[in-house]
Structures are given as C-alpha cells and as structure tokens.
Short mmCIF file of C-alpha atoms in Angstrom, two decimals:
data_model
loop_
_atom_site.label_atom_id
_atom_site.label_comp_id
_atom_site.label_asym_id
_atom_site.label_seq_id
_atom_site.Cartn_x
_atom_site.Cartn_y
_atom_site.Cartn_z
CA MET W 1 -12.15 92.58 89.69
CA ARG W 2 -13.87 90.21 92.04
CA VAL W 3 -11.02 87.82 91.65
CA LEU W 4 -8.54 90.58 92.50
CA GLY W 5 -10.63 91.48 95.46
CA ILE W 6 -10.49 87.97 96.77
CA ILE W 7 -6.75 87.84 96.23
CA ASN W 8 -6.33 91.16 97.95
CA HIS W 9 -8.39 90.03 100.88
CA PHE W 10 -6.52 86.84 101.17
CA GLY W 11 -3.24 88.77 100.90
CA ILE W 12 -4.21 91.15 103.65
CA ARG W 13 -5.11 88.26 105.87
CA VAL W 14 -1.84 86.58 105.10
CA ALA W 15 0.06 89.79 105.70
CA SER W 16 -1.58 90.14 109.02
CA GLU W 17 0.14 86.96 110.18
CA GLU W 18 3.13 87.48 112.39
CA PHE W 19 6.66 86.33 111.81
CA GLY W 20 8.78 84.58 114.35
CA ILE W 21 12.58 84.06 114.89
CA ASP W 22 13.98 80.65 115.85
CA ALA W 23 16.92 79.93 118.14
CA GLN W 24 19.49 80.26 115.47
CA GLY W 25 18.14 83.67 114.47
CA HIS W 26 16.35 82.57 111.33
CA ILE W 27 13.01 84.22 110.45
CA THR W 28 10.14 81.78 110.32
CA THR W 29 6.54 82.19 109.20
CA ALA W 30 3.74 81.61 111.42
CA SER W 31 1.92 79.36 108.75
CA ALA W 32 3.35 76.15 107.47
CA LEU W 33 1.01 76.32 104.52
CA PHE W 34 1.40 79.89 103.14
CA PRO W 35 4.49 81.98 102.30
CA ASP W 36 4.89 85.40 103.71
CA LYS W 37 2.93 88.39 102.40
CA ALA W 38 5.57 89.98 100.21
CA GLU W 39 6.33 86.80 98.46
CA MET W 40 2.67 86.35 97.84
CA ILE W 41 2.36 89.81 96.36
CA TYR W 42 5.37 89.67 94.16
CA GLY W 43 4.67 86.13 93.11
CA THR W 44 1.16 87.02 92.18
CA LEU W 45 2.25 90.05 90.22
CA ALA W 46 4.90 88.10 88.43
CA SER W 47 2.38 85.45 87.57
CA VAL W 48 -0.04 88.06 86.30
CA ILE W 49 2.69 89.63 84.21
CA ILE W 50 3.70 86.29 82.82
CA PHE W 51 0.12 85.33 82.05
CA ALA W 52 -0.43 88.68 80.40
CA GLY W 53 2.71 88.30 78.34
CA LEU W 54 1.64 84.88 77.40
CA TRP W 55 -1.82 86.19 76.49
CA LYS W 56 -0.31 88.97 74.54
CA PHE W 57 2.45 87.24 72.69
CA ALA W 58 1.80 83.50 72.71
CA GLY W 59 -1.97 83.71 72.41
CA PRO W 60 -1.99 84.59 68.67
CA GLN W 61 0.54 81.92 67.91
CA ILE W 62 -1.47 79.39 69.82
CA ALA W 63 -4.66 80.57 68.11
CA LYS W 64 -2.90 80.37 64.77
CA GLY W 65 -1.63 76.88 65.57
CA MET W 66 -5.08 75.83 66.64
CA LYS W 67 -6.54 77.20 63.43
CA ALA W 68 -3.91 75.38 61.41
CA ARG W 69 -4.61 72.24 63.35
CA THR W 70 -8.29 72.70 62.77
CA ALA W 71 -7.67 73.25 59.09
CA ARG W 72 -5.44 70.20 58.97
CA ILE W 73 -8.00 68.11 60.74
CA GLN W 74 -10.68 69.49 58.41
CA LYS W 75 -8.47 68.64 55.47
CA GLU W 76 -7.96 65.17 56.80
CA LEU W 77 -11.68 64.86 57.27
CA ASP W 78 -12.24 66.11 53.72
CA ASP W 79 -9.62 63.74 52.42
CA ALA W 80 -11.21 60.91 54.33
CA ALA W 81 -14.59 61.90 52.90
CA ALA W 82 -13.10 62.04 49.43
CA ASP W 83 -11.44 58.70 49.97
CA LYS W 84 -14.70 57.33 51.21
CA ALA W 85 -16.50 58.72 48.16
CA ALA W 86 -13.82 57.29 45.92
CA ALA W 87 -14.08 53.97 47.70
CA VAL W 88 -17.82 54.07 47.31
CA ALA W 89 -17.42 54.88 43.62
CA GLU W 90 -14.86 52.15 43.23
CA ALA W 91 -17.15 49.77 45.04
CA ALA W 92 -19.88 50.77 42.64
CA GLN W 93 -17.52 50.18 39.74
CA ILE W 94 -16.51 46.85 41.16
CA ARG W 95 -20.12 45.95 41.64
CA GLN W 96 -20.78 47.08 38.06
CA ALA W 97 -17.74 45.19 36.85
CA LYS W 98 -18.96 42.17 38.73
CA GLY W 99 -22.24 42.61 36.99
CA ASP W 100 -20.41 42.96 33.70
CA ILE W 101 -18.42 39.83 34.47
CA GLU W 102 -21.63 38.00 35.15
CA ALA W 103 -23.01 39.25 31.86
CA GLU W 104 -19.79 38.35 30.06
CA ARG W 105 -19.80 34.95 31.69
CA ALA W 106 -23.38 34.47 30.60
CA ARG W 107 -22.51 35.65 27.10
CA LEU W 108 -19.47 33.38 26.94
CA LEU W 109 -21.50 30.48 28.23
CA ALA W 110 -24.16 31.14 25.62
CA ALA W 111 -21.55 31.45 22.87
CA ALA W 112 -19.82 28.31 24.07
CA GLN W 113 -23.11 26.49 24.13
CA VAL W 114 -23.87 27.64 20.59
CA GLN W 115 -20.41 26.63 19.47
CA ALA W 116 -20.69 23.30 21.23
CA GLN W 117 -24.03 22.74 19.59
CA THR W 118 -22.49 23.60 16.23
CA VAL W 119 -19.59 21.23 16.86
CA ILE W 120 -21.98 18.50 17.92
CA GLU W 121 -24.10 19.10 14.84
CA ASP W 122 -21.07 19.11 12.56
CA GLY W 123 -19.75 15.96 14.22
CA ARG W 124 -23.11 14.29 13.85
CA LEU W 125 -23.27 15.23 10.16
CA ARG W 126 -19.69 14.07 9.63
CA LEU W 127 -20.38 10.80 11.41
CA GLU W 128 -23.52 10.31 9.37
CA LEU W 129 -21.50 10.97 6.21
CA GLU W 130 -18.78 8.55 7.33
CA VAL W 131 -21.37 5.95 8.19
CA THR W 132 -22.93 6.42 4.75
CA GLU W 133 -19.55 6.13 3.08
CA LEU W 134 -18.69 3.07 5.14
CA GLU W 135 -21.99 1.49 4.26
CA ALA W 136 -21.39 2.22 0.57
CA LYS W 137 -17.86 0.84 0.81
CA ALA W 138 -19.09 -2.23 2.65
CA ALA W 139 -21.74 -2.74 0.01
CA ALA W 140 -19.11 -2.37 -2.74
CA ASP W 141 -16.83 -4.78 -0.89
CA VAL W 142 -19.64 -7.26 -0.59
CA ILE W 143 -20.36 -6.95 -4.32
CA ALA W 144 -16.66 -7.29 -5.14
CA ALA W 145 -16.28 -10.25 -2.81
CA ARG W 146 -19.36 -11.85 -4.33
CA ALA W 147 -17.98 -11.27 -7.83
CA ARG W 148 -14.62 -12.65 -6.75
CA VAL W 149 -16.24 -15.71 -5.23
CA PHE W 150 -18.29 -16.18 -8.38
CA ASP W 151 -15.15 -15.84 -10.50
CA GLU W 152 -13.31 -18.33 -8.33
CA LEU W 153 -16.29 -20.64 -8.44
CA ARG W 154 -16.51 -20.26 -12.19
CA ALA W 155 -12.78 -20.93 -12.54
CA GLU W 156 -13.11 -23.99 -10.34
CA ILE W 157 -16.05 -25.23 -12.39
CA VAL W 158 -14.05 -24.67 -15.57
CA ARG W 159 -11.07 -26.50 -14.10
CA LEU W 160 -13.24 -29.41 -13.05
CA SER W 161 -15.01 -29.38 -16.39
CA ILE W 162 -11.71 -29.47 -18.25
CA ALA W 163 -10.49 -32.31 -16.09
CA ALA W 164 -13.79 -34.11 -16.67
CA VAL W 165 -13.55 -33.52 -20.42
CA ASP W 166 -10.01 -34.88 -20.47
CA GLN W 167 -11.04 -37.98 -18.54
CA VAL W 168 -14.25 -38.58 -20.46
CA VAL W 169 -12.69 -38.03 -23.87
CA THR W 170 -9.57 -40.04 -23.10
CA GLY W 171 -11.64 -42.85 -21.63
CA SER W 172 -14.01 -42.98 -24.59
CA LEU W 173 -11.31 -43.13 -27.26
CA ASP W 174 -11.43 -46.79 -28.24
CA GLU W 175 -10.23 -48.31 -31.50
CA ALA W 176 -13.54 -47.73 -33.25
CA THR W 177 -13.56 -44.08 -32.27
CA HIS W 178 -9.99 -43.63 -33.49
CA GLN W 179 -10.90 -45.18 -36.82
CA ARG W 180 -14.02 -43.06 -37.12
CA LEU W 181 -12.01 -39.89 -36.39
CA ILE W 182 -9.45 -40.81 -39.03
CA GLU W 183 -12.12 -41.64 -41.61
CA ASP W 184 -13.97 -38.43 -40.82
CA PHE W 185 -10.74 -36.46 -41.31
CA ILE W 186 -10.02 -38.15 -44.65
CA SER W 187 -13.57 -37.55 -45.84
CA ARG W 188 -13.58 -33.94 -44.72
CA VAL W 189 -10.18 -33.16 -46.27
CA GLY W 190 -11.10 -35.03 -49.44
CA ALA W 191 -14.29 -33.04 -49.75
CA SER W 192 -12.47 -29.73 -49.51
CA THR W 193 -10.69 -28.02 -52.40
CA ALA W 194 -7.32 -26.34 -52.61
CA ALA W 195 -8.95 -22.96 -52.05
CA GLY W 196 -10.81 -24.19 -48.99
CA ALA W 197 -7.90 -25.79 -47.21
CA ARG W 198 -7.49 -24.35 -43.73
CA SER W 199 -4.22 -23.17 -42.43
CA MET J 1 16.44 -20.28 -45.25
CA SER J 2 18.16 -23.37 -43.90
CA ASP J 3 21.72 -23.60 -42.72
CA PRO J 4 24.13 -24.28 -45.65
CA ARG J 5 25.88 -26.86 -43.54
CA ILE J 6 22.62 -28.72 -42.94
CA GLU J 7 21.84 -28.48 -46.65
CA GLY J 8 25.29 -29.88 -47.40
CA TYR J 9 24.84 -32.87 -45.14
CA ALA J 10 21.31 -33.44 -46.48
CA ARG J 11 22.55 -33.30 -50.04
CA GLY J 12 25.31 -35.79 -49.20
CA LEU J 13 22.88 -38.23 -47.60
CA PHE J 14 20.47 -37.78 -50.49
CA GLU J 15 23.14 -38.54 -53.06
CA ILE J 16 24.33 -41.59 -51.16
CA ALA J 17 20.80 -43.00 -50.83
CA ARG J 18 20.07 -42.28 -54.47
CA ALA J 19 23.35 -43.88 -55.52
CA GLU J 20 22.44 -46.91 -53.44
CA ASN J 21 19.07 -46.88 -55.20
CA THR J 22 17.30 -47.05 -51.83
CA LEU J 23 16.14 -43.46 -51.64
CA ASP J 24 12.47 -44.09 -50.90
CA GLU J 25 13.15 -46.65 -48.21
CA VAL J 26 16.05 -44.77 -46.63
CA GLU J 27 14.13 -41.51 -46.70
CA ASP J 28 11.20 -43.11 -44.91
CA GLU J 29 13.38 -44.80 -42.32
CA LEU J 30 15.36 -41.64 -41.68
CA PHE J 31 12.14 -39.70 -41.28
CA ARG J 32 10.82 -42.14 -38.69
CA PHE J 33 14.12 -42.15 -36.84
CA ALA J 34 14.14 -38.33 -36.77
CA ARG J 35 10.70 -38.28 -35.19
CA SER J 36 11.73 -40.85 -32.61
CA PHE J 37 14.86 -38.82 -31.96
CA GLU J 38 12.75 -35.71 -31.36
CA SER J 39 10.25 -37.39 -29.11
CA SER J 40 12.68 -39.36 -26.92
CA ASP J 41 14.75 -37.32 -24.48
CA ALA J 42 16.78 -40.34 -23.47
CA LEU J 43 17.72 -41.17 -27.07
CA ARG J 44 18.49 -37.55 -27.88
CA ASN J 45 20.64 -37.11 -24.79
CA ALA J 46 22.53 -40.33 -25.40
CA LEU J 47 23.32 -39.52 -29.02
CA THR J 48 24.27 -35.86 -28.46
CA ASP J 49 26.29 -36.20 -25.26
CA GLU J 50 29.83 -35.10 -26.08
CA GLN J 51 31.10 -36.88 -22.97
CA ILE J 52 30.19 -40.21 -24.54
CA PRO J 53 32.81 -41.33 -27.10
CA ALA J 54 31.66 -41.21 -30.73
CA GLU J 55 32.25 -44.94 -31.11
CA ARG J 56 29.95 -45.61 -28.17
CA ARG J 57 27.21 -43.40 -29.63
CA GLN J 58 27.55 -45.05 -32.99
CA ALA J 59 27.32 -48.43 -31.28
CA ILE J 60 24.02 -47.31 -29.75
CA VAL J 61 22.71 -46.47 -33.23
CA GLU J 62 23.85 -49.84 -34.55
CA THR J 63 22.14 -51.57 -31.66
CA LEU J 64 18.90 -49.66 -32.09
CA LEU J 65 18.57 -49.98 -35.86
CA GLY J 66 20.36 -53.25 -36.47
CA GLY J 67 17.96 -55.54 -38.31
CA LYS J 68 15.15 -52.96 -38.22
CA ALA J 69 16.39 -50.59 -40.92
CA THR J 70 18.43 -50.84 -44.07
CA ARG J 71 22.16 -50.89 -43.81
CA THR J 72 22.37 -47.56 -45.62
CA THR J 73 20.04 -45.88 -43.13
CA THR J 74 22.01 -47.19 -40.16
CA GLN J 75 25.32 -46.11 -41.65
CA LEU J 76 24.07 -42.64 -42.55
CA ILE J 77 22.73 -41.99 -39.06
CA SER J 78 25.86 -43.47 -37.52
CA MET J 79 27.96 -41.15 -39.64
CA ILE J 80 26.00 -38.04 -38.57
CA ILE J 81 26.27 -39.04 -34.93
CA GLY J 82 29.95 -39.89 -35.29
CA ILE J 83 30.89 -36.47 -36.63
CA GLY J 84 29.09 -34.79 -33.73
CA ARG J 85 26.09 -33.46 -35.65
CA GLY J 86 23.50 -35.34 -33.65
CA ARG J 87 21.74 -32.15 -32.60
CA GLU J 88 21.12 -31.23 -36.24
CA LEU J 89 20.00 -34.73 -37.18
CA PRO J 90 16.24 -33.93 -37.45
CA GLN J 91 16.90 -30.84 -39.56
CA ILE J 92 19.31 -32.73 -41.84
CA ILE J 93 16.80 -35.53 -42.33
CA ASP J 94 13.89 -33.13 -42.91
CA GLU J 95 16.01 -31.34 -45.49
CA LEU J 96 16.78 -34.71 -47.13
CA VAL J 97 13.08 -35.59 -47.19
CA GLU J 98 12.27 -32.21 -48.74
CA ARG J 99 14.97 -32.71 -51.32
CA ALA J 100 13.77 -36.26 -52.12
CA SER J 101 10.18 -35.10 -52.43
CA SER J 102 11.19 -32.22 -54.69
CA ALA J 103 13.07 -34.64 -56.85
CA LYS J 104 9.81 -36.51 -57.32
CA ASN J 105 7.77 -33.29 -57.66
CA LEU J 106 6.02 -34.06 -54.38
CA GLU J 107 5.19 -31.91 -51.39
CA VAL J 108 6.01 -33.40 -47.99
CA ALA J 109 2.86 -33.97 -45.93
CA ASN J 110 3.77 -34.44 -42.29
CA VAL J 111 0.87 -36.37 -40.78
CA ARG J 112 0.48 -37.10 -37.08
CA VAL J 113 -1.98 -39.71 -35.87
CA ALA J 114 -2.73 -41.32 -32.50
CA ILE J 115 -2.76 -44.86 -33.95
CA PRO J 116 -1.00 -46.25 -37.04
CA LEU J 117 -2.76 -45.81 -40.38
CA THR J 118 -3.43 -48.72 -42.66
CA GLU J 119 -1.97 -48.68 -46.14
CA ASP J 120 -5.40 -48.00 -47.54
CA GLN J 121 -5.95 -45.10 -45.18
CA GLN J 122 -2.56 -43.64 -46.11
CA GLN J 123 -3.42 -43.79 -49.82
CA ARG J 124 -6.82 -42.23 -49.32
CA LEU J 125 -5.38 -39.60 -47.03
CA ALA J 126 -2.66 -38.74 -49.58
CA ALA J 127 -5.31 -38.42 -52.24
CA ALA J 128 -7.49 -36.27 -50.00
CA LEU J 129 -4.57 -33.97 -49.13
CA ALA J 130 -3.65 -33.72 -52.81
CA ASN J 131 -7.22 -32.75 -53.54
CA ALA J 132 -7.28 -30.21 -50.73
CA THR J 133 -3.92 -28.58 -51.50
CA GLY J 134 -3.69 -29.09 -55.22
CA LYS J 135 -0.27 -30.70 -54.80
CA GLN J 136 0.90 -34.24 -54.95
CA VAL J 137 2.12 -35.18 -51.53
CA ASN J 138 4.78 -37.40 -50.05
CA LEU J 139 2.98 -38.68 -46.94
CA LYS J 140 5.10 -38.98 -43.82
CA VAL J 141 3.09 -40.48 -40.98
CA VAL J 142 4.15 -40.14 -37.36
CA VAL J 143 2.32 -41.90 -34.55
CA ASP J 144 1.92 -39.36 -31.75
CA PRO J 145 -0.34 -40.45 -28.89
CA SER J 146 -0.27 -36.94 -27.44
CA ILE J 147 -2.84 -35.79 -29.98
CA LEU J 148 -5.26 -38.27 -28.31
CA GLY J 149 -7.16 -38.98 -31.54
CA GLY J 150 -7.81 -37.79 -35.07
CA VAL J 151 -5.26 -36.48 -37.58
CA VAL J 152 -3.19 -33.33 -38.11
CA ALA J 153 -1.50 -32.79 -41.46
CA THR J 154 1.15 -30.16 -42.23
CA ILE J 155 1.98 -29.42 -45.88
CA GLY J 156 4.38 -26.54 -46.13
CA ASP J 157 2.72 -23.67 -44.31
CA THR J 158 -0.72 -25.30 -44.41
CA VAL J 159 -1.96 -27.10 -41.30
CA ILE J 160 -5.14 -29.16 -41.33
CA ASP J 161 -5.94 -30.02 -37.76
CA GLY J 162 -8.57 -32.62 -36.86
CA THR J 163 -7.15 -33.84 -33.56
CA VAL J 164 -9.02 -34.48 -30.37
CA ARG J 165 -6.34 -32.61 -28.47
CA THR J 166 -7.02 -29.42 -30.46
CA ARG J 167 -10.76 -29.74 -29.97
CA ILE J 168 -10.29 -30.13 -26.24
CA GLU J 169 -8.02 -27.08 -26.19
CA GLN J 170 -10.65 -25.10 -28.08
CA LEU J 171 -13.27 -26.24 -25.59
CA LYS J 172 -11.02 -25.18 -22.72
CA SER J 173 -10.55 -21.78 -24.31
CA ARG J 174 -14.30 -21.33 -24.64
CA LEU J 175 -14.79 -22.37 -21.02
#
C-alpha cells in the first residue's frame, strides 16, 4: 500500500502539470521527461493487470519449471555423484588390479625363476652325463686305438720275423745242411711203420 | 677217375715203350720231361700254342731232347705235341708212369728235393718209403728248389713232408 501511495502521490503531482498547445495546434506536455497523467494512470493499471495475470497464470508454470530444473540439476548432481563413486570404485578396482598384477608378476617371476633353476639343473645334469659318456667313449677309443696299434705292431713284428726267418733259413742252407735234411728225412721215414706214416 | 682219352694215350705210349723194351728208361725220361713241362711257363706256352705250327713245336721238342733222351722218348713226346695234346702231356705221362709201376707191382713215389739225390740216397729213400707205407715204390725224384730244403714224398694219397718250406709256413702260421 505504501508503494501505491507513492505512485498515487507521484501521479497527482504529474496530473497537476499543465498542458500547452503549440503553433500548429498540437497538445504538448509541460515535462519532457514524464507522459501526461492519464497515460500514467492507464499505463500503470495495465501494467498491474499484466503483472497480476502473469503472477496468476504464469507463476505456477514458472515455479513448476523451476522445480523441474531443480530436480534435473539435482539429478545431474546425483548422477555426477554416482559417476564419481563409480569412478572411485573403478579406481579402487584398478588399484587392486594393479596390486594383483604386481602379485601375478611376482608369482610369474618366482615360477620362472624356479623353472629356470630346474632347466639349469637339468642342463647341468645332462651335461655332466654327456661329459661322463664322452669320457667313457674317449677311454674306450683310447683302449681300442691302443689295441689296434698293438695289433699293427704285432703284425709288423710278425712280418719282419717272417722275412728274417726266410732270409736266415735261405742263407744258412748250404750243401751240408741240405744233405743233413735229406738224411734226417730218410732216417725218420725209415724208422716209421706203415701205420705211422703221416698223410 | 681219369679221362678215357688220357688213359688211351697213356696205354699207347706204354705199349710202344714196352715193345721197344725201353720202358724203364722212357718212363723215367718222360716223367722228368713232364715235371719240366709243368714248371716252365715258357716251355709250356711254346708247346701248347695253337698259333705255332705243329711241325715247329715238334722241332722244339727235337731240339730240346736231341741227344739228352732216348729216341723213343723224343718221338713219343713229339707225337703228343704234334696231335695237339700238349696240355694233357703231364697227365698222360703220369698215367703211363702209374701203368708202368702197376705192371711191376710198384707204387709211384713222387719225391721232391731241393738238390739232386745220390743213387745211394735214392735207394735208401725207396727202402724207407717202402717200410713206411708197406708198399714197394717206384721212386720218381724231381728237383724243386722252391721247397728250399728237405724232402717231400707223395705215394698215392699219402704225403710225407719234411721240407724247409713247410716248416717255415708252419712257423708263419704260429706267428
């Protein structure tokens, strides 16, 4: 009501202004800043009516829209919070998975180390076995080579002995030896009997 | 069992030599010639070469034996060579010697020595072989230096070996 009082007062003051008429007969206001009184009154009433209509009819819609907007914003906030929570959970999972990966890596490294150790051990045993076999084979080869050399040496000695026998015997067969061999043969054959003859 | 053809030739030679009354001498000469024939490649090739005319081969025989053997021996060998039986000559002669020995109830004793035997040694050896085998033997001595020394005697299937060559071979086997 105070506001209406002020408006009324101002309107009365404005209405108290005087109008003038220019040379062409047009009505002119005395103030360059304010319209005339009637226009002020009707304009104000129209504005009040419009504002009241707006308050009456558009206000609920606006309030409803604002509520919907608030709800939408709240929903977006909730969604953001949920997304944040999900992100936090996912981050936790990732961190856990990272921890699991570390554990798996450690486990794999340990298994690989064990396997490598086993392979190294097996390889060492196999190499030791091969070395043993090679040593045995080398020893057998040495024995065989020694036997072969001995056989060759023996054969060479026999060959030389035979050649020496041939030379010695042939060289020692003089006339007297021939005669002695013949006489020995005659004596030996003569001493034997028919039953003892060799064939 | 010997070849009938060889037996036939041997019987022919035997009858000729016996008819000539030179059997012992001819038999001995033929035996020696057979051994020479066996041991000499050059002689064997010359007398068995079909490319050489028979007359030429017979001339070789005449040249070789002329004055060194009886006429009968030379003619018999010349005949065998002339009819192209030179390759069978040793077998024919061995068969003749067997036949001659059988006729005298003797066993042929093929004796190989490195040096010639004296007459006395041949007699004592024949007696020794007769004692050892229980058979009277017709001693046929061949000088064969390849035996190096000693004596080897073959009577039928019996071999009595006392050669240096055999002893050396035995020694080689033992070595």
